[in-house]
Coordinates of C-alpha atoms and ligand atoms in Angstrom, one line a residue:
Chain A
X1 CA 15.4 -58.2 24.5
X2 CA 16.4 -55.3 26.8
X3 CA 16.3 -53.0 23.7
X4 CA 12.7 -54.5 23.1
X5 CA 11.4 -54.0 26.7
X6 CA 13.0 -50.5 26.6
X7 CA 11.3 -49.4 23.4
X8 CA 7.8 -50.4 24.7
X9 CA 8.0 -48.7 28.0
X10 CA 9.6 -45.6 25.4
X11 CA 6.1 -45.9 23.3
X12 CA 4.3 -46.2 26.3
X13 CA 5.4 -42.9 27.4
X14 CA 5.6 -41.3 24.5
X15 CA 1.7 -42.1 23.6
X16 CA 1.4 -40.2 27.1
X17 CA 3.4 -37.7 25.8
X18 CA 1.4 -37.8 22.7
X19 CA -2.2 -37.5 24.4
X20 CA -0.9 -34.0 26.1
X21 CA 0.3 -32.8 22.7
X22 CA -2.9 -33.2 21.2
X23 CA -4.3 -30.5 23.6
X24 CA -1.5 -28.4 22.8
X25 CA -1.7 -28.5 19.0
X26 CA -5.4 -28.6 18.8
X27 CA -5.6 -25.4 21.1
X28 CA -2.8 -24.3 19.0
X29 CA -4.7 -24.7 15.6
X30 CA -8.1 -23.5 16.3
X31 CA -7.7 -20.9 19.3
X32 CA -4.1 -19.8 17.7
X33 CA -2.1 -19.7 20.9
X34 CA -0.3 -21.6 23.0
X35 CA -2.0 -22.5 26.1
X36 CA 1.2 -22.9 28.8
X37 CA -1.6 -23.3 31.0
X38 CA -2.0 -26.9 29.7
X39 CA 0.1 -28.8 31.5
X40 CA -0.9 -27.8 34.4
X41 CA -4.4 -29.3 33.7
X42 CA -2.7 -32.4 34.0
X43 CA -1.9 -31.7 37.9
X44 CA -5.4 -30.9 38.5
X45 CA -6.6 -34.3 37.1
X46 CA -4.6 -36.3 39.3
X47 CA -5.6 -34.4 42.4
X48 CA -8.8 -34.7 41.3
X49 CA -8.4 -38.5 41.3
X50 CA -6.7 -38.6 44.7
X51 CA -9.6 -36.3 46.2
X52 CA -12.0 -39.1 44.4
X53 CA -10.3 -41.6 45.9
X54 CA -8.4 -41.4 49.2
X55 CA -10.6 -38.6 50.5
X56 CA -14.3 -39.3 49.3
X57 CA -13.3 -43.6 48.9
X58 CA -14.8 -43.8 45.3
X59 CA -13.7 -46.8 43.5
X60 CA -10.3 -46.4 41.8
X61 CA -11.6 -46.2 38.1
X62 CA -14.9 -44.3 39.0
X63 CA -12.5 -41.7 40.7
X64 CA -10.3 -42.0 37.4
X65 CA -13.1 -40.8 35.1
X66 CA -14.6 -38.3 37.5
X67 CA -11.4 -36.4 37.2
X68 CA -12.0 -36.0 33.5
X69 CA -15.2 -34.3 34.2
X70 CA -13.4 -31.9 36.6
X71 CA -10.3 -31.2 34.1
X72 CA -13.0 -30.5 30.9
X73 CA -14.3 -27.9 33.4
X74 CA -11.5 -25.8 34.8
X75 CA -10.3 -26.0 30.8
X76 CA -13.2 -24.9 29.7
X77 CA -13.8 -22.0 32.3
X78 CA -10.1 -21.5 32.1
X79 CA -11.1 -20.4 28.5
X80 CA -13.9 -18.5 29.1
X81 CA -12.5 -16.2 32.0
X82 CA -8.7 -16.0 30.8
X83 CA -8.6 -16.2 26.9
X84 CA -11.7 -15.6 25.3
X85 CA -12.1 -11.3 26.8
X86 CA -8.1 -11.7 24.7
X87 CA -9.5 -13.0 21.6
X88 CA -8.4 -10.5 19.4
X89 CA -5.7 -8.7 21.9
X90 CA -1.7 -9.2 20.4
X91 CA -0.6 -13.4 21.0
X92 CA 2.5 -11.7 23.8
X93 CA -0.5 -11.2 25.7
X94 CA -2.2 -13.9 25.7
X95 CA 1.0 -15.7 26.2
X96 CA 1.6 -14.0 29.5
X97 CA -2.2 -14.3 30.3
X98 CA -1.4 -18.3 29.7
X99 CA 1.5 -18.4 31.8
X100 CA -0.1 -16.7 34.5
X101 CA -3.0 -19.3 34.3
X102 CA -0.4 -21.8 35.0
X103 CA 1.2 -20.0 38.3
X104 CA -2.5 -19.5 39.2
X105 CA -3.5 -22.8 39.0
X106 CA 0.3 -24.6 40.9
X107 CA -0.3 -21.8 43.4
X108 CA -3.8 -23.2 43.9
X109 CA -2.9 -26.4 44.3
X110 CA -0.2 -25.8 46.9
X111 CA -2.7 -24.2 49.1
X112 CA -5.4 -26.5 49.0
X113 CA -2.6 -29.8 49.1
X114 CA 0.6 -28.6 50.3
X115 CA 3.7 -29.2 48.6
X116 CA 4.7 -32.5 49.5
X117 CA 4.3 -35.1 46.9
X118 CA 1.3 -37.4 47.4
X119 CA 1.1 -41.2 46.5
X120 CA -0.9 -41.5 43.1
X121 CA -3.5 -44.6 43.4
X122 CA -2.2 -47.3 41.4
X123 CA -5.8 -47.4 39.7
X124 CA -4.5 -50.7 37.3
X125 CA -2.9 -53.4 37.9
X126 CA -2.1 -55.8 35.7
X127 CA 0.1 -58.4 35.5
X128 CA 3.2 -58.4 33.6
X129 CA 3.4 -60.3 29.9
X130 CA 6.0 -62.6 29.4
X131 CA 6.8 -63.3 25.8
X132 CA 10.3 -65.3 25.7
X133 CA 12.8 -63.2 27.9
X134 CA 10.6 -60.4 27.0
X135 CA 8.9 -58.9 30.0
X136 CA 6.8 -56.1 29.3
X137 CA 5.1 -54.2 32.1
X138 CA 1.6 -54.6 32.7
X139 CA 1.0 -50.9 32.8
X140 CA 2.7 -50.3 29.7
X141 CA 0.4 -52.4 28.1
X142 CA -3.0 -51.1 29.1
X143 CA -1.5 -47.5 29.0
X144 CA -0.6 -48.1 25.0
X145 CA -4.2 -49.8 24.3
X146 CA -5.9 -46.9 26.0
X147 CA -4.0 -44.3 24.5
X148 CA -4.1 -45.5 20.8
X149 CA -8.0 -46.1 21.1
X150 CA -8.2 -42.6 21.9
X151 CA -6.0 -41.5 19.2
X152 CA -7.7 -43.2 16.8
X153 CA -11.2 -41.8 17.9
X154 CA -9.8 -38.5 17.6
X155 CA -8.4 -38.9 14.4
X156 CA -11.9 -40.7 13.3
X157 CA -13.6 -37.6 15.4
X158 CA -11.5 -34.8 13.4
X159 CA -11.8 -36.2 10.1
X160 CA -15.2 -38.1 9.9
X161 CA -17.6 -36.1 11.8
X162 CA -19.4 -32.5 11.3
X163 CA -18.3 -30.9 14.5
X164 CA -14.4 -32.3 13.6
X165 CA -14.8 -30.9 10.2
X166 CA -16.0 -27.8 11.4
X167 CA -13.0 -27.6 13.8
X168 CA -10.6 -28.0 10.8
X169 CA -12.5 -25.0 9.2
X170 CA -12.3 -23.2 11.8
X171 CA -8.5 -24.0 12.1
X172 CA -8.0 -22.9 8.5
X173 CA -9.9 -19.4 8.1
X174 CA -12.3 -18.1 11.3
X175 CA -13.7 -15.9 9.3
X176 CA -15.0 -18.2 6.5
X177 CA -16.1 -20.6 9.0
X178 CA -18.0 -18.0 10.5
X179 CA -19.6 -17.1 7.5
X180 CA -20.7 -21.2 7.3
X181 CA -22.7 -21.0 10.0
X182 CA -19.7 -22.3 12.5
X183 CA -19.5 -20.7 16.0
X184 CA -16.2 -20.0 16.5
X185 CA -16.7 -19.8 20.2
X186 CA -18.0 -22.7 20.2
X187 CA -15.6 -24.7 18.6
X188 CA -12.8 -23.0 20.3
X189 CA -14.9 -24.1 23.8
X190 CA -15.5 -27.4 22.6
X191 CA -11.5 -27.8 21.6
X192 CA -10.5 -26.5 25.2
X193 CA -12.8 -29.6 26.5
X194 CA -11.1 -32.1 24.4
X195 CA -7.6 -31.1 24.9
X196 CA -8.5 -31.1 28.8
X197 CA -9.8 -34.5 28.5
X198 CA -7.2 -35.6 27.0
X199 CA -4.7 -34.4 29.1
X200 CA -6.9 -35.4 32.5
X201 CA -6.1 -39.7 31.0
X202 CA -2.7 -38.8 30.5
X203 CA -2.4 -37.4 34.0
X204 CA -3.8 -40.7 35.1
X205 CA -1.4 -42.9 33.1
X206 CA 1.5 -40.7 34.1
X207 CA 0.5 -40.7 37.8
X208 CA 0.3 -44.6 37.5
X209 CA 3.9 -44.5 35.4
X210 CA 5.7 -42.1 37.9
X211 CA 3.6 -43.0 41.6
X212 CA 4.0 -39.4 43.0
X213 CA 2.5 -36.4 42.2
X214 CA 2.7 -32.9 43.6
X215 CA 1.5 -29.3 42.5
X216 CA 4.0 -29.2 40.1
X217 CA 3.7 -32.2 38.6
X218 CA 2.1 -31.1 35.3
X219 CA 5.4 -28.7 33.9
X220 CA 7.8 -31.3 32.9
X221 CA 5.4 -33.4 31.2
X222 CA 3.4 -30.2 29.9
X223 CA 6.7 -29.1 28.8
X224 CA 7.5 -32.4 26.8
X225 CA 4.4 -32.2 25.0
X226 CA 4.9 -29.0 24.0
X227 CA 8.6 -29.7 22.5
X228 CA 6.6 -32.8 20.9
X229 CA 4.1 -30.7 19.5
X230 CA 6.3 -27.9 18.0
X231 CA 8.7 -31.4 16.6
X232 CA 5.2 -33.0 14.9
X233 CA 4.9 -29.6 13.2
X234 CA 2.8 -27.1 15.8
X235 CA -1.2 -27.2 14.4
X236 CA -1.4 -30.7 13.0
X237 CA -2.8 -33.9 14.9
X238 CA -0.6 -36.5 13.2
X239 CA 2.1 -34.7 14.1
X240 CA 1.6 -34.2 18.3
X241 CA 0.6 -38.3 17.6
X242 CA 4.3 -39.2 16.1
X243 CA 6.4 -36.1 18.0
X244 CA 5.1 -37.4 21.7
X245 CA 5.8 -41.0 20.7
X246 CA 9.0 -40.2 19.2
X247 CA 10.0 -38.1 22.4
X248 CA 9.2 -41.0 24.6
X249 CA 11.2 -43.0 23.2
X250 CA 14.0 -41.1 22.2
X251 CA 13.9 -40.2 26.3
X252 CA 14.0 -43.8 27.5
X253 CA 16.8 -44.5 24.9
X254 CA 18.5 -41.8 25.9
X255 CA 18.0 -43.3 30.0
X256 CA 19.0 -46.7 29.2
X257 CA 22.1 -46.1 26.9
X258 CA 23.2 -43.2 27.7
X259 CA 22.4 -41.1 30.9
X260 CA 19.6 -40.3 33.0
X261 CA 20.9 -37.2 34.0
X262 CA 21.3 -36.1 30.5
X263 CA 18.1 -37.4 28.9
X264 CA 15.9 -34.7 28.7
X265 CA 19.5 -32.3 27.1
X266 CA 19.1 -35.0 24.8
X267 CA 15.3 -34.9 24.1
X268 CA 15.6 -30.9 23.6
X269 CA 19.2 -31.4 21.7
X270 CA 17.1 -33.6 19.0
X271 CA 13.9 -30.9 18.9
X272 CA 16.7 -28.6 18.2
X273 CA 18.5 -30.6 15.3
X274 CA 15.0 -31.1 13.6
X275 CA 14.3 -27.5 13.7
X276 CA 17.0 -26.6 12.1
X277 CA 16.7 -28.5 9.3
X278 CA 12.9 -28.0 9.3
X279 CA 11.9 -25.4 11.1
X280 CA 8.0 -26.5 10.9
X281 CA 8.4 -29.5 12.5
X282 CA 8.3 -33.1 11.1
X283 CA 4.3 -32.8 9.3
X284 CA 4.1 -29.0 10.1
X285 CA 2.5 -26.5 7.1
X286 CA 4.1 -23.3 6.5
X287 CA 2.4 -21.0 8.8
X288 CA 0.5 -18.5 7.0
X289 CA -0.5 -15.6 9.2
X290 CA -4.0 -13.8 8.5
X291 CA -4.5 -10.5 9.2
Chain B
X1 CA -44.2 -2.1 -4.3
X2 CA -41.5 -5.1 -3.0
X3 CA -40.3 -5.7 0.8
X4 CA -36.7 -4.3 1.7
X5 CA -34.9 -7.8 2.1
X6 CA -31.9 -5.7 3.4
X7 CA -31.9 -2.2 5.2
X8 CA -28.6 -0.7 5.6
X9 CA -29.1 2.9 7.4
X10 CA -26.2 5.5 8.2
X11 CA -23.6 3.1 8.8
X12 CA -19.9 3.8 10.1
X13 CA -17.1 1.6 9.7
X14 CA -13.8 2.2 11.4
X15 CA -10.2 0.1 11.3
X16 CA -8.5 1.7 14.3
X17 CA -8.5 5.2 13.0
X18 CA -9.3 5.0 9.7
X19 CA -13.0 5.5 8.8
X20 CA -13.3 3.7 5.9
X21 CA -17.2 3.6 5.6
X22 CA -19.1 7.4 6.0
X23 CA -22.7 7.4 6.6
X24 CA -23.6 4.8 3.9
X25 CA -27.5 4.1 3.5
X26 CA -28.7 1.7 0.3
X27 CA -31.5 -0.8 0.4
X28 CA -31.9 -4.6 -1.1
X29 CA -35.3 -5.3 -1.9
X30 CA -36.7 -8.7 -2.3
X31 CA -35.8 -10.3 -5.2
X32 CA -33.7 -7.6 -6.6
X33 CA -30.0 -8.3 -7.8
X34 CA -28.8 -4.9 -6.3
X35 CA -24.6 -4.3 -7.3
X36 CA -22.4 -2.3 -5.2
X37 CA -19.3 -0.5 -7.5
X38 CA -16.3 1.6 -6.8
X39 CA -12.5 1.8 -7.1
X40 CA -9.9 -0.8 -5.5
X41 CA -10.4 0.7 -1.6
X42 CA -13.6 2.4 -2.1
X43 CA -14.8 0.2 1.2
X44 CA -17.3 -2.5 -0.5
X45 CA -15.8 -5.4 1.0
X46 CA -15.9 -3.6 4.6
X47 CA -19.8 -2.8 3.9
X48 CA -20.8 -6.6 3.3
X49 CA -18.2 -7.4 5.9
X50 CA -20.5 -5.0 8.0
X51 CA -23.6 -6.2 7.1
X52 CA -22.3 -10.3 7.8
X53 CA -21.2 -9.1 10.9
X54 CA -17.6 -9.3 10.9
X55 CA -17.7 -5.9 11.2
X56 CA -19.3 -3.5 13.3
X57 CA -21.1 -0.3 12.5
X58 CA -20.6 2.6 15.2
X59 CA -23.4 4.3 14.1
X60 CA -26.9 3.4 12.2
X61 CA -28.6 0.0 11.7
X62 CA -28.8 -2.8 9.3
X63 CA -32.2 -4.8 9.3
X64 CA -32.4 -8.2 7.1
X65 CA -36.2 -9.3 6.6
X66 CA -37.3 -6.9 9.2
X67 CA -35.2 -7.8 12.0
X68 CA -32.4 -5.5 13.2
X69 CA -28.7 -7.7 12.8
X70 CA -26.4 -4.7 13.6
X71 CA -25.5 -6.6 16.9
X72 CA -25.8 -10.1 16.0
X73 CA -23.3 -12.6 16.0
X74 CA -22.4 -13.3 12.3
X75 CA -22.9 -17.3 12.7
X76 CA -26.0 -16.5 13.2
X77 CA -27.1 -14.9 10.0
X78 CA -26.6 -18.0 7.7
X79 CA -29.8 -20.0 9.4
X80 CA -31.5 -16.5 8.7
X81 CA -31.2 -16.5 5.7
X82 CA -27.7 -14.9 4.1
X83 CA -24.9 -16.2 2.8
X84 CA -21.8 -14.3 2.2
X85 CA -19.0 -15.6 -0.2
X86 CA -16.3 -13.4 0.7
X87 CA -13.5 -11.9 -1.7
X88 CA -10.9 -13.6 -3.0
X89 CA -13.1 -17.0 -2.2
X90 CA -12.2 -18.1 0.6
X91 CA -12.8 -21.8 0.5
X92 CA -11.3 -24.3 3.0
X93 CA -7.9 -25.0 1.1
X94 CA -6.4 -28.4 2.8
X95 CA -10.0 -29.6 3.4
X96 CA -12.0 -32.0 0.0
X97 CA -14.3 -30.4 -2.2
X98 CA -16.8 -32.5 -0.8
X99 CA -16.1 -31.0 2.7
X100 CA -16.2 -27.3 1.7
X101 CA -20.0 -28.4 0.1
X102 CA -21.3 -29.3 3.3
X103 CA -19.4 -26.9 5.7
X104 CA -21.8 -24.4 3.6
X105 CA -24.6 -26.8 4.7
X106 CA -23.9 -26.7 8.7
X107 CA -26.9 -25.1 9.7
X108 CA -28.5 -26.5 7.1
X109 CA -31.5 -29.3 8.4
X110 CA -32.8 -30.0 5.0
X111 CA -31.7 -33.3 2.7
X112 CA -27.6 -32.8 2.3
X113 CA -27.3 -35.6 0.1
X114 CA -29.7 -34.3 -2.3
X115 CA -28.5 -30.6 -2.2
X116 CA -25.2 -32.3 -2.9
X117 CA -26.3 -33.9 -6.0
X118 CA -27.9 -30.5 -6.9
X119 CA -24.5 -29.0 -6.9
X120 CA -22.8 -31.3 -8.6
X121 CA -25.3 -31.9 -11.1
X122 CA -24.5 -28.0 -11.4
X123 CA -20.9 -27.8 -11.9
X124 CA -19.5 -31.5 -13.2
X125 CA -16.4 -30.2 -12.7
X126 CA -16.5 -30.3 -8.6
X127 CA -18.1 -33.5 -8.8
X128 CA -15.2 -35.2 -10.5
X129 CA -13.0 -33.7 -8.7
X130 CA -15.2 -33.7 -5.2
X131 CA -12.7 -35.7 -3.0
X132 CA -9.5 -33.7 -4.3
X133 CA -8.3 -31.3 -1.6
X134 CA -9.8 -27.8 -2.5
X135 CA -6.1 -26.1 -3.1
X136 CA -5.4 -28.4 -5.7
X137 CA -8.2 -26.7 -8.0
X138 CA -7.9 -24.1 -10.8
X139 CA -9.4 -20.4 -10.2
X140 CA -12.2 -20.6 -11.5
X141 CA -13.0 -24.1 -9.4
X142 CA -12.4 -22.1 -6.7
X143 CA -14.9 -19.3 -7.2
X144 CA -17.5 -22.6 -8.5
X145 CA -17.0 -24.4 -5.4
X146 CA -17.3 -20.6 -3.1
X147 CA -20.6 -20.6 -5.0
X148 CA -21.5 -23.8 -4.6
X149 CA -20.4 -23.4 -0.9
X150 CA -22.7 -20.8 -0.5
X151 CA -25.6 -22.3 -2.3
X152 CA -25.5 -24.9 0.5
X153 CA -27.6 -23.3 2.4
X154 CA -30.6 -22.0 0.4
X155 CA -29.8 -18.5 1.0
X156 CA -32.5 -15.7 0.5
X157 CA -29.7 -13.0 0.5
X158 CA -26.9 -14.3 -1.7
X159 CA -23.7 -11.5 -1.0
X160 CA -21.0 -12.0 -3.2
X161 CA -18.0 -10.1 -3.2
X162 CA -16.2 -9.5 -6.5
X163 CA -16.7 -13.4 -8.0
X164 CA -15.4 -12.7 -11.5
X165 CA -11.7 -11.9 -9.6
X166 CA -8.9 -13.1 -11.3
X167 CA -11.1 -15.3 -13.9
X168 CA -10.7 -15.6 -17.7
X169 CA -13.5 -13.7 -19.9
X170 CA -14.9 -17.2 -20.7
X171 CA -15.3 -17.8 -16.7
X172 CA -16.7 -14.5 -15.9
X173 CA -19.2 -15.5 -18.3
X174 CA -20.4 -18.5 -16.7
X175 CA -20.1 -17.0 -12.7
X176 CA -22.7 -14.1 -14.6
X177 CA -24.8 -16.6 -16.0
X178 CA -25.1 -18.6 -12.8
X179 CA -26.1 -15.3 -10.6
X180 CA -28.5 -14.8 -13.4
X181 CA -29.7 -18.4 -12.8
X182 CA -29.9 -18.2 -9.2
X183 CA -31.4 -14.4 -9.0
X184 CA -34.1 -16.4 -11.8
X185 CA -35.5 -19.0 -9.5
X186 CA -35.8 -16.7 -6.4
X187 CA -32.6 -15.6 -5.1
X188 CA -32.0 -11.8 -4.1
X189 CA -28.2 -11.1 -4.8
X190 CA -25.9 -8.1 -3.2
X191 CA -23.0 -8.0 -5.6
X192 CA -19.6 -6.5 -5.5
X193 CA -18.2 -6.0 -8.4
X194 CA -15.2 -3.9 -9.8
X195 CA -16.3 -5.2 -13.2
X196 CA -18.7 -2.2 -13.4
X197 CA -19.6 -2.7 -16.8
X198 CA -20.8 -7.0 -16.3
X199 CA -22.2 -6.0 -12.4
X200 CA -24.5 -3.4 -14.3
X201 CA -25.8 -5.2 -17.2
X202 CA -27.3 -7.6 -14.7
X203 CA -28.1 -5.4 -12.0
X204 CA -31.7 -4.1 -11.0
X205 CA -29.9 -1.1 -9.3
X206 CA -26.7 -0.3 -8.4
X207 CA -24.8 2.3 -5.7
X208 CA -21.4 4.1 -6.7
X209 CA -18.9 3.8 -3.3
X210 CA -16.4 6.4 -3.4
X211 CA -13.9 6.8 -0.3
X212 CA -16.6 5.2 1.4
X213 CA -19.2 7.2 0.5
X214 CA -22.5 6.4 -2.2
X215 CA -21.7 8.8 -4.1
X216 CA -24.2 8.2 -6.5
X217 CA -27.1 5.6 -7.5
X218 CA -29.6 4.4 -9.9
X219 CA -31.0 1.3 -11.9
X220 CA -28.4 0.0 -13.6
X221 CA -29.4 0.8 -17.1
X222 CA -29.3 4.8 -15.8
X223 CA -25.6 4.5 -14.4
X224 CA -24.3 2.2 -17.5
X225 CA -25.1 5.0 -19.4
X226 CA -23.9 8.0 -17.5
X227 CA -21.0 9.7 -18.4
X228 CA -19.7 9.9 -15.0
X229 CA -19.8 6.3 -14.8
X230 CA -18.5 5.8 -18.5
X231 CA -15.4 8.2 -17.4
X232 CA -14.4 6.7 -13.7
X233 CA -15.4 2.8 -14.5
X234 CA -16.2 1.8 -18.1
X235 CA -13.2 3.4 -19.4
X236 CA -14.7 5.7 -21.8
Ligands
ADP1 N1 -7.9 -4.8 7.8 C1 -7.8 -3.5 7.5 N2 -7.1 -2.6 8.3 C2 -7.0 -1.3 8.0 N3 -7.6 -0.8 6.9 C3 -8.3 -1.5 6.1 C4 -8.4 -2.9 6.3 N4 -9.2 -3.4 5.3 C5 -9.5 -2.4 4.5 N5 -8.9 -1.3 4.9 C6 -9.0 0.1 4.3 O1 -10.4 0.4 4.2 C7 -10.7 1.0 2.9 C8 -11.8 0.2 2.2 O2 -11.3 -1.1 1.9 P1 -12.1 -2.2 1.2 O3 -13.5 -2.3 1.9 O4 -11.3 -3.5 1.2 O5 -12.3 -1.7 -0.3 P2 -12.8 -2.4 -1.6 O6 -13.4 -3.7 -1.2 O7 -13.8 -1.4 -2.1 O8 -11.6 -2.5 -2.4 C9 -9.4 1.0 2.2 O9 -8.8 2.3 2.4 C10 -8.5 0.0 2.9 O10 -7.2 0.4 2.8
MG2 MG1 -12.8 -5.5 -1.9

């Protein structure tokens, strides 16, 4: 039952996990580079919420979803003053240019809210399920349900509708999508507000997981998705989906039987295992590079 | 005499330092199928990249029906009117045949269904095969469904960029007999060919690219028959 209760509350982070990876490898696939800025995004979302909500008293949910309106923006202008004058500079630049985004934006933070760790609004409450000796957390619950529904209107999104197709062409070849009629700024803008989206809910549910938040909140987690990203095979959607639900789990395992202080060695120990036997990740392509 | 459909005036293309197009000037009129020949690196693909706008000109201008495109964004030229099917095809390998089709329609606002059925009415073999992923088909599927790809989107200005690449005889055929089809019920056709011998059998006129320059033009009858030609591209 213990094993039970753990594995939920592992799947439960890992489809938080899973959420921020989707931003990563969607970025990833259509921009081609890795936004390290992206985690970060996750900070701003939760101070948004706490701005929402202890300083201007919206209600808890309202303040919630307003933060996703204020993440989609600083990704999106993020984009459009950082990346896109790089869009055909070498990817070591726009690496750098990423990383520096993510110093800007903790720096930011610390100025305007200090550095101490502020209480994150427990914005659900829900009583706990008992099944048997089962207990499973109420949170856990609504945080699974929430982030599944998105996955699968993602995965609906992507596959099913013209912009997501056009994403996946743009993904594959720029140039031939250009040559469609696709605007590849566009698309790359429209991916920025998706992955920012995205990672604004997981902020939320990871706020509402950990309580505390402070102006570098967004790096471990960012970090995490990123490793669960690159261990679903960097570029594909299925695979941020499985590699952040696998790396929550294999976390809390990892806290329960074996160590706390050694769960995230463990977590980057098993990225490490997989890569070497395949180096693309679980459901990665080989990476063809166009000229 | 017949509207230019496509201008292209003293154009310069560059990679870095290499100039690969010099002062190239040719014109498309409407309803022509005009072909564009010349050795393996003589800079054809780098003109219709030009002229599609993945490529900029540093010097000159390209006007398409009348309006100067030298500057605009190439996503924009398909709703103008040109489609581009770009060499070695280019079609969206890991997405369905079925997907490719109506990524070639995405500016399109006309009846998709129907232009589907059109299409596949056109070449059975995509419509078996429409919800196969695209790298799964043979070569010459490929360059069929690039066509049909293109045909998506009614093009006025159909550019096509060496389609009998890599294709048995027996396919050439058939890609010659469709541009002859298309150019038939209205189409204007740019085409890039280092067949010389096919491109000018079917070509109105035709422009010799050497090292990036025109080195030479004429109707295509005129350069099939020159002995300059006969030597460097019809070996004989
Ligand atoms: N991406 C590129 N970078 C640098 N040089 C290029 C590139 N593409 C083509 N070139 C050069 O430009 C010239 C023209 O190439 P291209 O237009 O592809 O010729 P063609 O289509 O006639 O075979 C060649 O000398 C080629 O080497
Ligand atoms: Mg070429």
């Amino acid at each position: 039952m213990n094993f039970l209760s753990n594995l939920i509350s592992g799947l439960s982070l890992g489809s938080i996990y899973a959420l921020i990876a989707l931003g990563y490898t969607m970025v990833y696939g259509i921009a081609k580079m890795l936004n390290f800025a992206h985690g970060d995004i996750i900070m701003v979302g939760a101070f948004a919420s706490i701005v929402f909500i202890n300083n201007l008293g919206l209600p808890m949910i309202l303040g919630v979803l307003l933060s996703i309106v204020v993440c989609v923006a600083v990704g999106v202008l993020v984009e459009k003053i950082a990346y896109k004058p790089l869009r055909s500079a070498p990817p070591l630049s726009v690496l750098i240019t990423a990383i520096g985004v993510s110093y800007f934006l903790q720096s930011l933070a610390q100025l305007i809210f200090g550095t101490n760790q502020k209480a994150f609004p427990k914005f659900i409450q829900v009583a706990p399920v008992q099944i048997g000796e089962l207990t499973i957390k109420g949170e856990s619950i609504v945080t699974l349900a929430v982030t599944v529904a998105i996955m699968i209107a993602l995965t609906l999104f992507i596959n099913k509708t013209r912009m997501g197709k056009a994403m996946r062409a743009v993904s594959e070849d720029r140039q031939a999508a250009e040559l469609m009629g696709i605007s590849v700024n566009r698309t790359i803008t429209i991916t920025f507000a998706i992955g920012s989206a995205l990672a604004s809910v997981a902020g939320s549910f990871y706020g509402l997981t950990y309580s505390f938040i402070g102006p570098y909140t967004g790096s471990m987690p960012g970090i995490k998705a990123f490793v669960a990203a690159v261990f679903g095979g960097i570029g594909s959607i299925p695979g941020a989906m499985i590699g952040g639900i696998l790396l929550g789990i294999i976390e809390n395992m990892a806290k329960a039987y074996i160590s706390t202080e050694l769960s995230d060695a463990i977590v980057f120990g098993v990225l490490i295992i997989v890569l070497l036997f395949k180096p693309t990740g679980l459901l990665g392509k080989k990476i063809n590079e166009k000229v | 005499m017949r509207n230019n459909m496509l201008k292209v005036d003293n154009i310069n293309v560059y990679y870095g330092k290499i100039h690969a197009i010099k002062d190239v000037s040719f014109e498309v009129k409407e309803g022509e199928i005009v072909s564009l020949i010349g050795a393996n690196g003589a800079g054809k693909s780098t003109t219709l990249k030009t002229i599609s706008g993945l490529l900029r000109s540093k010097t000159g201008s390209i006007e398409f029906c009348g309006e100067d495109i030298g500057k605009t964004e190439s996503y924009k030229l398909v709703s103008k009117g040109m489609a581009h099917v770009p060499e070695g095809r280019r079609i969206f390998l890991q997405m369905t045949v079925q997907e490719n089709l109506e990524m070639g329609a995405y500016t399109s606002d006309g009846d998709i269904q129907k232009d589907l059925e059109d299409i596949y009415a056109r070449f059975p073999r995509l419509a078996e095969r429409k919800n196969q992923i695209a790298g799964t088909l043979s070569g010459g599927e490929q360059q069929m469904l690039a066509m049909g790809r293109a045909m998506m989107s009614h093009p006025k200005l159909l550019i096509l960029d060496e389609p009998s690449m890599g294709l048995a005889p027996i396919l050439v055929q058939r890609i010659f007999d469709l541009i002859k089809e298309l150019h038939k019920s209205g189409t204007t056709i740019l085409l890039v060919e280092q067949n010389a011998e096919m491109a000018l059998s079917i070509a109105d006129r035709a422009y010799v690219l050497e090292s990036g320059r025109v080195v030479l033009t004429g109707t295509g009858k005129e350069l099939a028959a020159s002995d300059e030609i006969k030597k460097a591209y019809l070996g004989g």
